[in-house]
Coordinates of C-alpha atoms in Angstrom, one line a residue:
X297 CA 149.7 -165.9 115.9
X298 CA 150.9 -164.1 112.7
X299 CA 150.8 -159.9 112.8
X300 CA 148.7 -159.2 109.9
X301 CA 148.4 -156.6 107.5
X302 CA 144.3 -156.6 106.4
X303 CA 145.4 -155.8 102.6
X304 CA 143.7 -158.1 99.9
X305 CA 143.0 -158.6 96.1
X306 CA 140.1 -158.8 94.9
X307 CA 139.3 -158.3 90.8
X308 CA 136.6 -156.0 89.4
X309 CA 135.9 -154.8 86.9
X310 CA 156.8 -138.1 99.8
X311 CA 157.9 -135.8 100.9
X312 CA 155.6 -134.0 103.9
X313 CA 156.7 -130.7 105.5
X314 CA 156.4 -129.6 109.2
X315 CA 154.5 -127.3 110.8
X316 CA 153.4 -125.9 113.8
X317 CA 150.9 -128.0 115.4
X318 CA 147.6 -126.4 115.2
X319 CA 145.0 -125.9 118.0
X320 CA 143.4 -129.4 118.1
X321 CA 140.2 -129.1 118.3
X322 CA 140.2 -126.4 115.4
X323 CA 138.3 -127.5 112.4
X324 CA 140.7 -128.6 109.7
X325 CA 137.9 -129.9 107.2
X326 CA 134.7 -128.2 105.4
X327 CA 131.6 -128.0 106.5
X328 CA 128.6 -130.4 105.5
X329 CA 130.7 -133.3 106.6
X330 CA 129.5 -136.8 108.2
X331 CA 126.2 -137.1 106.7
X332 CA 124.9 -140.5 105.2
X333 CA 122.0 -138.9 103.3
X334 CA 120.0 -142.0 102.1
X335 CA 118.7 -142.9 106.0
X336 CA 116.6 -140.8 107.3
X337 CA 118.0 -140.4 110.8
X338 CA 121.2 -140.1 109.5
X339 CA 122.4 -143.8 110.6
X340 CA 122.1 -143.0 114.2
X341 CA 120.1 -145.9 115.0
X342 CA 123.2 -148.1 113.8
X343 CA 124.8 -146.7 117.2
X344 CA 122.5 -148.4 119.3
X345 CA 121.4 -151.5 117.5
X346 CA 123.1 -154.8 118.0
X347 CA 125.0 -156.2 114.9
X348 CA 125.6 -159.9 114.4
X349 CA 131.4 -159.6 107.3
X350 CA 134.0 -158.1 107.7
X351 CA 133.8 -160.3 110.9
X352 CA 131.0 -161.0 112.6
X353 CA 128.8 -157.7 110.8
X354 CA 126.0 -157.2 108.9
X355 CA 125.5 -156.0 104.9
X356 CA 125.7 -151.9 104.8
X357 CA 122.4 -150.4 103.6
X358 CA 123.0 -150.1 99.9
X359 CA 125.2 -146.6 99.4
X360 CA 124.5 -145.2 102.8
X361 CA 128.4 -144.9 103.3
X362 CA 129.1 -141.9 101.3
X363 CA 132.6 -141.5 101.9
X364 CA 133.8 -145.2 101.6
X365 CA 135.8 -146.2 98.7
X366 CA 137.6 -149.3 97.3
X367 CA 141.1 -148.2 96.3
X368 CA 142.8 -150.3 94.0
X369 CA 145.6 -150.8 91.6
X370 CA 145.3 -149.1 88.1
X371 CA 144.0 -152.5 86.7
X372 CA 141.0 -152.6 88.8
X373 CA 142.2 -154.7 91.8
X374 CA 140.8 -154.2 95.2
X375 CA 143.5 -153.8 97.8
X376 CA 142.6 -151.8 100.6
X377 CA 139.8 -149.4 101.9
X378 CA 139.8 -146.0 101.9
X379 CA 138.2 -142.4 103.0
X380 CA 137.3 -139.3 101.3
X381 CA 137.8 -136.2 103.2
X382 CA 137.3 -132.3 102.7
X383 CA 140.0 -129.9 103.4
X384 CA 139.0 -126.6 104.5
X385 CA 138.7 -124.9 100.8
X386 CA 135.7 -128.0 100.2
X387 CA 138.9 -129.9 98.2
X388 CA 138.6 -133.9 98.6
X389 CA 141.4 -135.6 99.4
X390 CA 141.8 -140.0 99.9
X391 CA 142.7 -141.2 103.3
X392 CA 144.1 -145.2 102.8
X393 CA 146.7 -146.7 105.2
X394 CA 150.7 -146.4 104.4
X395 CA 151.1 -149.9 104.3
X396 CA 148.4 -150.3 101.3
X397 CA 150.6 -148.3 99.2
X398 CA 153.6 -150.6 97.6
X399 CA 154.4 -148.2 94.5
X400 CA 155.5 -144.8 94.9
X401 CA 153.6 -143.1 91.9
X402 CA 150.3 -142.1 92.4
X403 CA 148.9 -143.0 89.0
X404 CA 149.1 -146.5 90.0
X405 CA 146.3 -146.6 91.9
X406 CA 142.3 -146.0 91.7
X407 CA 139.7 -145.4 93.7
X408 CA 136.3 -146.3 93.2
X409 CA 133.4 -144.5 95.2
X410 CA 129.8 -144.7 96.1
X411 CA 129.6 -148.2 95.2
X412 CA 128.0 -150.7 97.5
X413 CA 128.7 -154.5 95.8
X414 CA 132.1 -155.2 94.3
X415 CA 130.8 -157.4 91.2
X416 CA 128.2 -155.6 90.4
X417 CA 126.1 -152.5 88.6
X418 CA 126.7 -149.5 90.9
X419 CA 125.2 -146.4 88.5
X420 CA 125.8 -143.7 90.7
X421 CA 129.5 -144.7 91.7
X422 CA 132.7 -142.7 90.3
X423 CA 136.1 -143.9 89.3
X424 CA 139.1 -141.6 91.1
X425 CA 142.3 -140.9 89.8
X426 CA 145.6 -139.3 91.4
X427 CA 148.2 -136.9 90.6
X428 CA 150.1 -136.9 94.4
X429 CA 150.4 -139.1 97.3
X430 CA 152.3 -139.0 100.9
X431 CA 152.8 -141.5 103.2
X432 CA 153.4 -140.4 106.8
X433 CA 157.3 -139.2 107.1
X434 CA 157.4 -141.7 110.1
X435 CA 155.6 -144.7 109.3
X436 CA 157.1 -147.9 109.8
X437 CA 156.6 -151.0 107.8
X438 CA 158.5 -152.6 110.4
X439 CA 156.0 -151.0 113.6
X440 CA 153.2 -150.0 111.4
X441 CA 153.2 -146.8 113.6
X442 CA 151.9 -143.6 112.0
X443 CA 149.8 -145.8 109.4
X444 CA 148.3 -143.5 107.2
X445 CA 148.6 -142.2 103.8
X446 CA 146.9 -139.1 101.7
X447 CA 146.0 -138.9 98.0
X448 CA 145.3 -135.8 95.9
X449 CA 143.0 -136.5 93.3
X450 CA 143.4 -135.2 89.3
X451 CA 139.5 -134.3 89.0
X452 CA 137.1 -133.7 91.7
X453 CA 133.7 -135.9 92.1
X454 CA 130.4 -134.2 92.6
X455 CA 129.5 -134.3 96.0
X456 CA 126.3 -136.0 96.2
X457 CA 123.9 -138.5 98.4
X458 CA 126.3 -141.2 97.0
X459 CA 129.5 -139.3 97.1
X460 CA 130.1 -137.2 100.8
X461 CA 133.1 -136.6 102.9
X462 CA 133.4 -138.0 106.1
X463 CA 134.7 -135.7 109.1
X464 CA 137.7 -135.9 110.3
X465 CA 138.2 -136.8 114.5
X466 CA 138.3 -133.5 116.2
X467 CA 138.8 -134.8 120.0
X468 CA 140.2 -138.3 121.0
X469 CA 138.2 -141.1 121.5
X470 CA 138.0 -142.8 124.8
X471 CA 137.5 -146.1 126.0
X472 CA 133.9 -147.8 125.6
X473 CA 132.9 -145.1 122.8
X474 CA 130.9 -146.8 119.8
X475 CA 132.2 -147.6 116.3
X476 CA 131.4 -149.0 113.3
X477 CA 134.3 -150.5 110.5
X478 CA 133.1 -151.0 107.1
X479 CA 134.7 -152.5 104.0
X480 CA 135.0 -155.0 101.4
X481 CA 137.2 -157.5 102.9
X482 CA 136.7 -161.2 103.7
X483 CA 134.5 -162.7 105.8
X484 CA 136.9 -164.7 108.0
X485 CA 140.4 -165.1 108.1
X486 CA 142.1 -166.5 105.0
X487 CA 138.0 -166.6 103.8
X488 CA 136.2 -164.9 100.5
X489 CA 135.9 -161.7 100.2
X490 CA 132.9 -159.8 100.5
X491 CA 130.9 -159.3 97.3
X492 CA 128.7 -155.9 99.0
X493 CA 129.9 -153.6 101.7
X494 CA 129.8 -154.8 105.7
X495 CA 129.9 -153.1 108.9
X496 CA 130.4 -153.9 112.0
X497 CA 129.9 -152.4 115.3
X498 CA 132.8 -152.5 118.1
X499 CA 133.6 -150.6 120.9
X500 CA 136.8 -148.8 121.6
X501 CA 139.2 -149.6 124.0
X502 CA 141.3 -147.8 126.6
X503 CA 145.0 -147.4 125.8
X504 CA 145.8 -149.2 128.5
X505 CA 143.8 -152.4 127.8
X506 CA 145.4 -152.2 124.1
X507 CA 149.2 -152.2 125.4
X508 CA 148.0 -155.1 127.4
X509 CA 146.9 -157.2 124.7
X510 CA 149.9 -155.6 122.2
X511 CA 152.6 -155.4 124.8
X512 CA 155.6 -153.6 123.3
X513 CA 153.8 -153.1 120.1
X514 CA 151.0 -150.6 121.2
X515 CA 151.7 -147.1 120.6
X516 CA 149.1 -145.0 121.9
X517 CA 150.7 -141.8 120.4
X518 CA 148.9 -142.9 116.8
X519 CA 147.3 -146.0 117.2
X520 CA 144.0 -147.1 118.9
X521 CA 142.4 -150.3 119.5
X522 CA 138.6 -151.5 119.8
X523 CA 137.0 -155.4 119.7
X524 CA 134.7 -157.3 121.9
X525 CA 137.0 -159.6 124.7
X526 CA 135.4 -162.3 122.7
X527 CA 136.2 -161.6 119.3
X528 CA 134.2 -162.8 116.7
X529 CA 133.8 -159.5 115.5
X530 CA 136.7 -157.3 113.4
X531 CA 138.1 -156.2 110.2
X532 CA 139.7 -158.9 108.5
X533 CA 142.2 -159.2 105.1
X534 CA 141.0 -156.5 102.5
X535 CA 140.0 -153.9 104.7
X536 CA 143.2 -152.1 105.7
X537 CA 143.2 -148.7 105.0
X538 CA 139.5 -148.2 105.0
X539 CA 137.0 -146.2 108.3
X540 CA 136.2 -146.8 111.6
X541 CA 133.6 -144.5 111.7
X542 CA 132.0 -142.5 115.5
X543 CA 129.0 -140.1 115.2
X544 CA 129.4 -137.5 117.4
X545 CA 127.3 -134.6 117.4
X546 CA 124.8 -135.9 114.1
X547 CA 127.8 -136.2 112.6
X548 CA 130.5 -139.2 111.0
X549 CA 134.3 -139.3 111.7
X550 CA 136.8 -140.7 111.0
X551 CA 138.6 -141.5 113.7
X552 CA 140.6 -144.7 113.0
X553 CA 142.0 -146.3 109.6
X554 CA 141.8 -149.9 109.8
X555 CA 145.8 -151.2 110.3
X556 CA 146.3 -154.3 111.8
X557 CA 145.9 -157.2 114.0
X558 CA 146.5 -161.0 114.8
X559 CA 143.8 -163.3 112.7
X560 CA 140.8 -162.0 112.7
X561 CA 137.9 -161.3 115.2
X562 CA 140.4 -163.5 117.4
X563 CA 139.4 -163.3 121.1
X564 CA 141.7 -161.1 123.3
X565 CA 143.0 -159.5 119.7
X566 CA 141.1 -156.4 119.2
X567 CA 142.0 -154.9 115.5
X568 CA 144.5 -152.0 115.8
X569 CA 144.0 -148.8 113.9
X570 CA 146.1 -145.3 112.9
X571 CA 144.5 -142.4 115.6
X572 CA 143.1 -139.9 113.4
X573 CA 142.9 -137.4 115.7
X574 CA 146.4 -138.0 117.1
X575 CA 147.6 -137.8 113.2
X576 CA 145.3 -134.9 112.8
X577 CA 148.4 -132.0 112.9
X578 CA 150.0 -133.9 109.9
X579 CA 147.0 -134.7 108.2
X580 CA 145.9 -130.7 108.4
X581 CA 149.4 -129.9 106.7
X582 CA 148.7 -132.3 103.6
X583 CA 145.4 -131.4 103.3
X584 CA 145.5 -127.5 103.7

């Protein structure tokens, strides 16, 4: 099978410095992140129900993913996914995957957020634009290790129930913990893409069950894995770069950006995704 980036199109319309690694589980973002605050119960109950696209999901509750964006080229093009995320001064920031990002200026790219359906009316949604980007010193085109990029945006949004940061993964996952992936991307490989925002719930897996299925192209040290045995359930081709969300404690995370895998929802292929919380000491010295 082919290794696939889960970049698409879809029309509507470097430098990074070293420092000391910080305690990990010290809070690197603001407060008041996480919250989806057009559900009542938060969206916990999405952590328990079953979900039968992206692959094999359901359509999002209409702008009850807050921090989700569509980034795109500066002519309105959806490529990837993408997060917003607080820094510690309340400052958003863009969190899209390294391998989204072809051009090295900044300006070419959007984002558009609190937006639900991709061809049509979303009032409440605002249009991003960026002054800085970095790409992780060490990602690898090649490896797609350390897949992760950060924009700095030239005006900040209000933060409101449409517009709201997620957290950012302040302990490692471990394997069997619930997830959900959202995005925009298509609904089977090589398929249409979506037309309103999907999720899908999958559950993470060990390391060691994701060097088994990747042999020699797992790196635990910043990527995780998660997928059914069975498939039928994944990001697919226009969703790089964009969440896979955990609640923990009442609150979101991000703890994964979507990265790669082989096809889609394939069984014995769980999708691969950049370790937010292993990537967490880099992140802290873009962000802050």
């Amino acid at each position: 099978m082919i290794k696939m980036f889960w970049t698409g199109l879809l029309c509507f319309g470097f430098l990074a410095l070293c420092a000391a690694a910080p305690n990990k589980r010290a809070v690197i973002d603001a407060a008041g992140c996480g919250m989806r605050p057009l559900l009542s119960d938060n969206g916990a109950s999405e952590m328990t129900a079953t979900q039968a696209r992206i692959v094999g999901g359901i359509e999002a509750v209409p702008y009850t993913w807050p921090s989700i964006c569509s980034f795109m080229t500066d002519t309105g093009y959806h490529i990837c996914g993408s997060t917003l995320v607080k820094n510690k001064a309340g400052v958003f920031y863009l969190v899209t995957a390294a391998h989204c990002v072809s051009q090295r200026r900044a300006s070419r790219y959007l984002a558009r957020c609190g937006m639900h359906g991709m061809a049509t009316a979303n009032p409440d949604s605002v249009l991003l634009t960026f002054s800085d980007m970095v790409l992780h010193p060490q990602y690898s085109d090649m490896t797609f290790e350390n897949d992760i990029a950060i924009f700095t945006l030239v005006n900040q949004p209000n933060t409101n129930d449409f517009v709201q940061p997620a957290c950012i993964a302040d302990q490692p996952y471990y394997g069997g913990e619930g997830s959900i992936v959202a995005g925009w991307g298509t609904l089977s490989y090589g398929g249409e893409m979506a037309s309103t925002l999907k999720q899908v719930y999958k559950p993470i897996k060990p390391d060691a069950t994701c060097a088994i299925r990747y042999p020699g192209e797992f790196e635990p040290a910043n990527m995780m894995c998660a997928g059914e045995p069975e498939g039928g359930v994944d990001a697919c081709q226009g969703d790089s770069g964009g969440p896979l969300y955990t609640y923990r404690n009442g609150k979101w995370y991000l703890t994964g950006v979507v990265s790669w895998g082989y096809g889609c929802a394939a069984p014995r292929n769980p999708g691969v995704y950049a370790d937010v919380y292993n990537l967490r000491t880099w992140i802290d010295t873009i962000i802050n």
